[in-house]
Short mmCIF file of C-alpha atoms and ligand atoms in Angstrom, two decimals:
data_model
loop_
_atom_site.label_atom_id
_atom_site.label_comp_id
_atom_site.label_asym_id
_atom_site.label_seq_id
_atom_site.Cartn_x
_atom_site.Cartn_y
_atom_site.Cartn_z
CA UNK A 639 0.00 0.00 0.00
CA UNK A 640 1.33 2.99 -0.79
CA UNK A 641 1.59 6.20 1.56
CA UNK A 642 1.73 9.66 0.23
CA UNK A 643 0.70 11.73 2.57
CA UNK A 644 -0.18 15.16 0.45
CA UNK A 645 1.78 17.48 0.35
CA UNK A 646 2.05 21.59 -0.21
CA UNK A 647 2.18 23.75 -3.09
CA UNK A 648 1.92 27.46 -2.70
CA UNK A 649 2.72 31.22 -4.17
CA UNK A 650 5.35 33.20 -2.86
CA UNK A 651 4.95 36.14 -4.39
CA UNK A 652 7.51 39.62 -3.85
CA UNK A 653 5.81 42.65 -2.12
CA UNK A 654 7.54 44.75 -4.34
CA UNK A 655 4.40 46.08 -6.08
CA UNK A 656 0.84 45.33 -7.19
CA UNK A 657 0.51 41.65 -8.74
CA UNK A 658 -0.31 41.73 -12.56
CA UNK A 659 -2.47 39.76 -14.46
CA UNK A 660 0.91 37.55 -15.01
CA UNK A 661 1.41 37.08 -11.28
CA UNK A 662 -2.24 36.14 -10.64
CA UNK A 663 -2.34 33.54 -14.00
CA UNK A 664 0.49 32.02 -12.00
CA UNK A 665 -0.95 32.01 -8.98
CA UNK A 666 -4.58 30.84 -10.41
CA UNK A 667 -1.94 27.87 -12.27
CA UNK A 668 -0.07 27.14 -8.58
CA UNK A 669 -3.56 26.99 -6.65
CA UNK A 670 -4.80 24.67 -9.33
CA UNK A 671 -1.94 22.43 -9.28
CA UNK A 672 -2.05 21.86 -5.18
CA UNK A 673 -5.58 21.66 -4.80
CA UNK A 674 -6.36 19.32 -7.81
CA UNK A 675 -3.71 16.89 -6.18
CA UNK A 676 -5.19 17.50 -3.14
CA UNK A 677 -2.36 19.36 -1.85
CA UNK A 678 -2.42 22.35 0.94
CA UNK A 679 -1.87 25.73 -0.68
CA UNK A 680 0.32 28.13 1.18
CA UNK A 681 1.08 31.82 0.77
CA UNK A 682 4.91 32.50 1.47
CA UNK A 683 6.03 36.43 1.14
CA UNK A 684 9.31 37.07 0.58
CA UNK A 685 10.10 40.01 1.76
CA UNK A 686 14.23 39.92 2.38
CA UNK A 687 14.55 42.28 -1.01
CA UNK A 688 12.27 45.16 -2.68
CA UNK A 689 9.41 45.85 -0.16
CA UNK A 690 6.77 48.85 -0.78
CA UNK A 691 4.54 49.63 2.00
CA UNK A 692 0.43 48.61 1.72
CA UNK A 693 2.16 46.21 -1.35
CA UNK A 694 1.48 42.69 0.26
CA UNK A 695 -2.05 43.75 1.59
CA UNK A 696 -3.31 44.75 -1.44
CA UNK A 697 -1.50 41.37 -2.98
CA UNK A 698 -3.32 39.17 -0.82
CA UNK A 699 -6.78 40.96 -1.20
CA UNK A 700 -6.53 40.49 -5.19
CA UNK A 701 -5.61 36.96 -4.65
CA UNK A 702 -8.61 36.67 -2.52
CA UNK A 703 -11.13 38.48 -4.74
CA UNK A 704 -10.13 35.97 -7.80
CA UNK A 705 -11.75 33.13 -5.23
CA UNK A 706 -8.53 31.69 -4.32
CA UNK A 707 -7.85 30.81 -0.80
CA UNK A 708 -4.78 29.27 1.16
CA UNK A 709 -4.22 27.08 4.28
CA UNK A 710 -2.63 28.21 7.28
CA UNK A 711 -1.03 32.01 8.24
CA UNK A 712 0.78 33.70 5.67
CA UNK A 713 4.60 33.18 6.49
CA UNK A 714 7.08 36.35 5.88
CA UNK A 715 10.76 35.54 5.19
CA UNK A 716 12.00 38.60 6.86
CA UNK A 717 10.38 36.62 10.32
CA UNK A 718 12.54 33.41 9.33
CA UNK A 719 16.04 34.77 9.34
CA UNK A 720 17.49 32.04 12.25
CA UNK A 721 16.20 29.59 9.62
CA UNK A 722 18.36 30.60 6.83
CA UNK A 723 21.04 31.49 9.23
CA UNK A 724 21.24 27.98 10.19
CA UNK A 725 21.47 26.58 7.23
CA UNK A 726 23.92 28.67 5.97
CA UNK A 727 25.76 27.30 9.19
CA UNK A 728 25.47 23.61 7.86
CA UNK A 729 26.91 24.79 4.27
CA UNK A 730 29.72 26.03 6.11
CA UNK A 731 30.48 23.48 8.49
CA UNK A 732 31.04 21.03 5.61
CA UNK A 733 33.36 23.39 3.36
CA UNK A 734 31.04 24.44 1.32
CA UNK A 735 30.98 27.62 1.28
CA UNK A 736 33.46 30.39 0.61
CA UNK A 737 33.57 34.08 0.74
CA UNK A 738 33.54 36.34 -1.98
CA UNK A 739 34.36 40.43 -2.37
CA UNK A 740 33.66 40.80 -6.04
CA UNK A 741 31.97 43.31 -6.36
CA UNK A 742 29.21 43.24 -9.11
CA UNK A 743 30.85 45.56 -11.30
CA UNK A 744 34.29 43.06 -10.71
CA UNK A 745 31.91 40.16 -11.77
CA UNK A 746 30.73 41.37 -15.04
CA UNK A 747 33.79 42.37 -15.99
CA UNK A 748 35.24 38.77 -15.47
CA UNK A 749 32.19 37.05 -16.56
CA UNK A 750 32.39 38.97 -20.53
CA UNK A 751 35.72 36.79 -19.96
CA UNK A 752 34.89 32.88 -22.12
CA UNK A 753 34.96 31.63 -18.75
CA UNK A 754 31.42 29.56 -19.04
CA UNK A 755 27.98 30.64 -19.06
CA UNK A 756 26.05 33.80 -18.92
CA UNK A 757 26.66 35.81 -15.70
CA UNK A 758 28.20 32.78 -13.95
CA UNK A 759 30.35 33.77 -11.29
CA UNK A 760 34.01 32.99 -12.55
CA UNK A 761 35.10 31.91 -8.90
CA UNK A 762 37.61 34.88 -8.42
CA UNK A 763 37.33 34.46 -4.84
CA UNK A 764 37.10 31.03 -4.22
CA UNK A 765 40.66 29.73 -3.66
CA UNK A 766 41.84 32.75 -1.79
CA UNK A 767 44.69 32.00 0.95
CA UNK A 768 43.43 32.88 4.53
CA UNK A 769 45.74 35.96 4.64
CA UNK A 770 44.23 36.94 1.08
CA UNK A 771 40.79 36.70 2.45
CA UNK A 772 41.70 38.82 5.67
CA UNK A 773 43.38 41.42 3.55
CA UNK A 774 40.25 42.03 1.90
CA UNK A 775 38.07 41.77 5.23
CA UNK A 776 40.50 44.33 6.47
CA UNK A 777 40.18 46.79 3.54
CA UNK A 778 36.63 46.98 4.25
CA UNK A 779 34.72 45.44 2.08
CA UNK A 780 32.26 42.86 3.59
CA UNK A 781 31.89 39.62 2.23
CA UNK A 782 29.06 37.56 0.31
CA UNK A 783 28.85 34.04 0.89
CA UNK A 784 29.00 31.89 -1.51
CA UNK A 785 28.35 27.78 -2.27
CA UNK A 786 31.44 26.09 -3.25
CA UNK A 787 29.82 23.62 -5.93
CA UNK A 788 30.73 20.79 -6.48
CA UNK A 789 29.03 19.80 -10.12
CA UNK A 790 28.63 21.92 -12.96
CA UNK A 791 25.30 20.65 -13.97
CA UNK A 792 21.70 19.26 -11.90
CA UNK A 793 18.77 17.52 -13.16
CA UNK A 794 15.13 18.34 -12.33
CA UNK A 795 11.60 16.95 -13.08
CA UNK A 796 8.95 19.16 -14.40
CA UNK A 797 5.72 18.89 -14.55
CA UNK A 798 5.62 20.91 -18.25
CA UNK A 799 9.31 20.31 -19.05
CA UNK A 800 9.45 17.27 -18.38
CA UNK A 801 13.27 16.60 -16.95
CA UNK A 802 15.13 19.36 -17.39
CA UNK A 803 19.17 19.89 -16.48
CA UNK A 804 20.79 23.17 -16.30
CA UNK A 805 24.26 24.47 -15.12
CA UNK A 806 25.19 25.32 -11.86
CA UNK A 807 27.65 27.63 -9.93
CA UNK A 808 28.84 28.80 -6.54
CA UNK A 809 25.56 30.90 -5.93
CA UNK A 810 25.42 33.43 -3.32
CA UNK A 811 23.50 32.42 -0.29
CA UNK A 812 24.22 35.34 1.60
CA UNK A 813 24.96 38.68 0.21
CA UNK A 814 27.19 41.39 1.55
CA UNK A 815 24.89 43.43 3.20
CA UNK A 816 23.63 40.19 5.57
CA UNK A 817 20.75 39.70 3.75
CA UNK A 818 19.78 35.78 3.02
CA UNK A 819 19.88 34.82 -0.81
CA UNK A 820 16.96 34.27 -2.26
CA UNK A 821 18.03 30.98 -3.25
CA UNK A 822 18.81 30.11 -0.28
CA UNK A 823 15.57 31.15 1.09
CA UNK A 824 13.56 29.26 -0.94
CA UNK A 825 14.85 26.07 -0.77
CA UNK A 826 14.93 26.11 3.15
CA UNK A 827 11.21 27.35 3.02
CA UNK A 828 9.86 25.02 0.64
CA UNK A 829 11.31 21.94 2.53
CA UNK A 830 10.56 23.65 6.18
CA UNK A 831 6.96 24.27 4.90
CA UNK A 832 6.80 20.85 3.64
CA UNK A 833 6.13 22.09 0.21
CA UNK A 834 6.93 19.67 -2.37
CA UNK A 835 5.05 21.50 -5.50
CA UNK A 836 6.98 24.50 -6.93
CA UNK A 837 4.57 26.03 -9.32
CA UNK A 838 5.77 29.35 -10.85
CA UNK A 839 6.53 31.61 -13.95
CA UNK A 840 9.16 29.92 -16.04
CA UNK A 841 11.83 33.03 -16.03
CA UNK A 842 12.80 30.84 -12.86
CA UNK A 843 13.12 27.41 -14.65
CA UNK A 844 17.02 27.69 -15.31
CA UNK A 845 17.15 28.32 -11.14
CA UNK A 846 15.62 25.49 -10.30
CA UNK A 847 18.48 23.11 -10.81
CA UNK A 848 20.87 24.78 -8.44
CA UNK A 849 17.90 24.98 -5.86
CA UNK A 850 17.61 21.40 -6.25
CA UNK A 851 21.17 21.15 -5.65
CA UNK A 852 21.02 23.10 -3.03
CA UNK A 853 19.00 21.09 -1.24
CA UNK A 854 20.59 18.12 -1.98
CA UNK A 855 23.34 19.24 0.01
CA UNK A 856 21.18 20.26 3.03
CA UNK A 857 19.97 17.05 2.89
CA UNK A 858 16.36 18.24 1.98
CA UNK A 859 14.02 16.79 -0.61
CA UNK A 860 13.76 18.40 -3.98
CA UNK A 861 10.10 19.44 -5.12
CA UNK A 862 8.59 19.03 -7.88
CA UNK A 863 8.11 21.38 -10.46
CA UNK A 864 5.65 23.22 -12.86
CA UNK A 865 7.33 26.39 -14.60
CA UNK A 866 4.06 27.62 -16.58
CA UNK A 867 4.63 30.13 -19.29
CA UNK A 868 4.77 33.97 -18.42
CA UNK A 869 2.29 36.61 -19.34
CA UNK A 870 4.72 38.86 -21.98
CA UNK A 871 3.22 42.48 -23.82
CA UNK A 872 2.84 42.72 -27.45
CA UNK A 873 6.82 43.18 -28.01
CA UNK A 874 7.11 39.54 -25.92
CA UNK A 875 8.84 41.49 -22.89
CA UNK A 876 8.14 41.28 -19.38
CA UNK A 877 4.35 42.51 -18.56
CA UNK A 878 4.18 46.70 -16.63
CA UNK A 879 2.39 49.11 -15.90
CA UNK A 880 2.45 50.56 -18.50
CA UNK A 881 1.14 48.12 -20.83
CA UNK A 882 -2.50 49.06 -20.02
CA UNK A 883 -5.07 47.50 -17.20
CA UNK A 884 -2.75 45.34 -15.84
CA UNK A 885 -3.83 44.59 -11.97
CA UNK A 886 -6.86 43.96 -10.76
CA UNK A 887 -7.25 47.68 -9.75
CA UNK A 888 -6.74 48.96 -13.38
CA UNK A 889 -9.49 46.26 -14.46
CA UNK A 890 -11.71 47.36 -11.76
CA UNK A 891 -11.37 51.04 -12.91
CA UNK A 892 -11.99 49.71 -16.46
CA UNK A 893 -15.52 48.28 -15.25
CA UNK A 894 -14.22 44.35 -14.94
CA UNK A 895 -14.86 43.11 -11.71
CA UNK A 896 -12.79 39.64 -10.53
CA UNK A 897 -15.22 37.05 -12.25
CA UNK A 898 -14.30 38.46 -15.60
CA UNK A 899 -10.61 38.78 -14.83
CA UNK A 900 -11.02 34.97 -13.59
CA UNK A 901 -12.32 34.49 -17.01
CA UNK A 902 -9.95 36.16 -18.71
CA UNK A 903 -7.36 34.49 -17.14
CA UNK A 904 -9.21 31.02 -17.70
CA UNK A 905 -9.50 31.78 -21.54
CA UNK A 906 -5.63 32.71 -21.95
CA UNK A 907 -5.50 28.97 -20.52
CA UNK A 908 -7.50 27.78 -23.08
CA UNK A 909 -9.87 26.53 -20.22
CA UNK A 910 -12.79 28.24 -20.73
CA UNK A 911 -15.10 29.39 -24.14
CA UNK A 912 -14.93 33.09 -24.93
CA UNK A 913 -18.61 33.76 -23.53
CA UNK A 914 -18.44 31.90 -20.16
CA UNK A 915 -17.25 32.95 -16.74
CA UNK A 916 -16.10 30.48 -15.32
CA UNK A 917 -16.09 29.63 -11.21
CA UNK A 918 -13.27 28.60 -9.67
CA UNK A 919 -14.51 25.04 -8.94
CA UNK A 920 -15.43 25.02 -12.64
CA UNK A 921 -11.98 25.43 -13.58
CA UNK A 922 -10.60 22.93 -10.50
CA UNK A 923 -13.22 20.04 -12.33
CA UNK A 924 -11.66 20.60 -15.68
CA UNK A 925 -8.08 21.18 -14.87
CA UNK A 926 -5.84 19.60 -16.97
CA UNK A 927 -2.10 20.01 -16.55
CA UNK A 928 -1.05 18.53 -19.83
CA UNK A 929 -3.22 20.55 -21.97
CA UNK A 930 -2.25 24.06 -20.54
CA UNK A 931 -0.23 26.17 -23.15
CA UNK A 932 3.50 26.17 -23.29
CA UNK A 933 3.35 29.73 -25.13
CA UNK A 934 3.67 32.71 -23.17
CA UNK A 935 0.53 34.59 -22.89
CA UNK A 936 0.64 37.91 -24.91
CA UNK A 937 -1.45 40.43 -23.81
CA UNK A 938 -2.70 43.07 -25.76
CA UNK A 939 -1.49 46.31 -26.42
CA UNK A 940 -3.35 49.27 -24.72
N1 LIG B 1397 9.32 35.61 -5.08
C1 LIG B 1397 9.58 35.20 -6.42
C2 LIG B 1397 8.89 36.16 -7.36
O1 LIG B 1397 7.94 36.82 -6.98
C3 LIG B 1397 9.07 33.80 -6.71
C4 LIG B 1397 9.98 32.77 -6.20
C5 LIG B 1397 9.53 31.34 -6.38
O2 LIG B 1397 8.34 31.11 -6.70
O3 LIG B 1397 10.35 30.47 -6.16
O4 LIG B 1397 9.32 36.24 -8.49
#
């Protein structure tokens, strides 16, 4: 007999600003994916980076207002610092992590070097000599950490990929100013939360082998994934502001109230006709992860 015990998906959305109709398709997709496979759905905000004021209220009332709903208190990252702290502590304690005072500027400049892929970190500062290292703690400059990796390359499973390897490289987990990583972050969340259902936009897809390694090496379970195409404007870049009614407060100013964004949002899934709205249990009974569309979603220009 077998035992799976369910368990989490969720959306962990930035409070850096209002959530666009991108953000919610994704987090319509993530709340799909958990609660079809009968999965909790949790809301994680990660808040270590880019925070404006009023921004997660107003994220969590549009998420609301679409129907969806999540289990459990919303968890912060900025309250879980001893978390990542800790793990950082079992990196270290097993050489595996190093420090590093490039600073960005130094790391672009190396990395238009043919040293290996895009914006990989070249590994200036990983075999430093001890006096090196306190030469450059001395001068001032304080230190990132960084993983000392070990492979080049990690495989993952997902869900609309299907398995999918990507390169890997001595990531910071810690960065100069104190502040966690947000890779780092994540993966101790995910497994501390019990999640084992990433669901998000798939700008993050090359990440998600190095946060598999990641938690290889703490020892943690990898999730699985589902990287669903993002919602792009009509020159196929990222989705703003000023790309027209593109939160739920420029659609409510334009006279659509949630149902029809729902709908909207359901049709650019192909999972509902252009004259229906849709409920959200409608769209949880015909759910169908291997028919969604691997296309972005373009959305029209203003
Ligand atoms: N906080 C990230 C974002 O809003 C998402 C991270 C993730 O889902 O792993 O882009």
């Amino acid at each position: 007999m077998s035992l799976w015990v369910p368990g989490a998906g969720r959306f962990a959305p930035s409070p850096s600003g209002d959530l666009h109709l991108g953000n919610l398709r994704t987090a319509l997709l993530a709340w799909l994916f958990a609660r079809s496979t009968g999965r909790r759905f949790l809301i994680r905000v990660e808040d270590l980076d880019r925070v404006r004021p009023g921004a997660e209220a107003r994220q969590l009332d549009d998420l609301a207002a679409l129907g969806l709903d999540w289990d459990g208190e919303i968890v912060r990252q900025s309250e879980r610092l001893p978390l990542y702290a800790a793990a950082l502590d079992t990196l270290t304690d097993a050489g595996l992590t190093y420090e590093c005072f490039c600073t960005r500027r130094e790391i672009q400049q190396a990395a238009t070097a043919p040293h290996g892929p895009d914006g990989h970190y070249p590994g200036t500062c990983r075999d430093l000599s001890e006096a090196q290292r306190q030469a450059k703690r001395d001068a001032g400059r304080p230190p990132a950490v960084r993983l000392r990796a070990a492979a080049n390359e990690f495989t993952v499973d997902d869900e609309l990929h299907g398995r999918y390897s990507g390169a890997i490289d001595d990531v910071v987990l810690r960065r100069g100013d104190g502040v966690p990583a947000y890779n780092l972050a994540v993966v101790v969340d995910d497994a501390d939360q019990g999640v084992d259902q990433v669901v998000r936009g798939d700008d993050l897809l090359s990440s998600a082998p190095r946060q598999a390694y990641l938690a290889r090496l703490l020892g943690l379970p990898a999730p699985r994934y589902a990287h669903v195409p993002l919602a792009l404007n009509h020159e196929k870049k990222r989705l703003a502001k000023r790309d027209g009614a593109v939160t739920l407060a420029d659609q409510r100013a334009a006279g659509h109230d949630p149902d029809e964004v729902r709908a909207v949002l359901a049709r650019s899934l192909g999972m509902a006709a252009d004259d229906e709205t849709p409920t959200l249990p409608d769209l949880l009974s015909r759910f169908d992860p291997a028919a969604l569309p691997r296309d972005p979603w373009i959305f029209p220009a203003p």
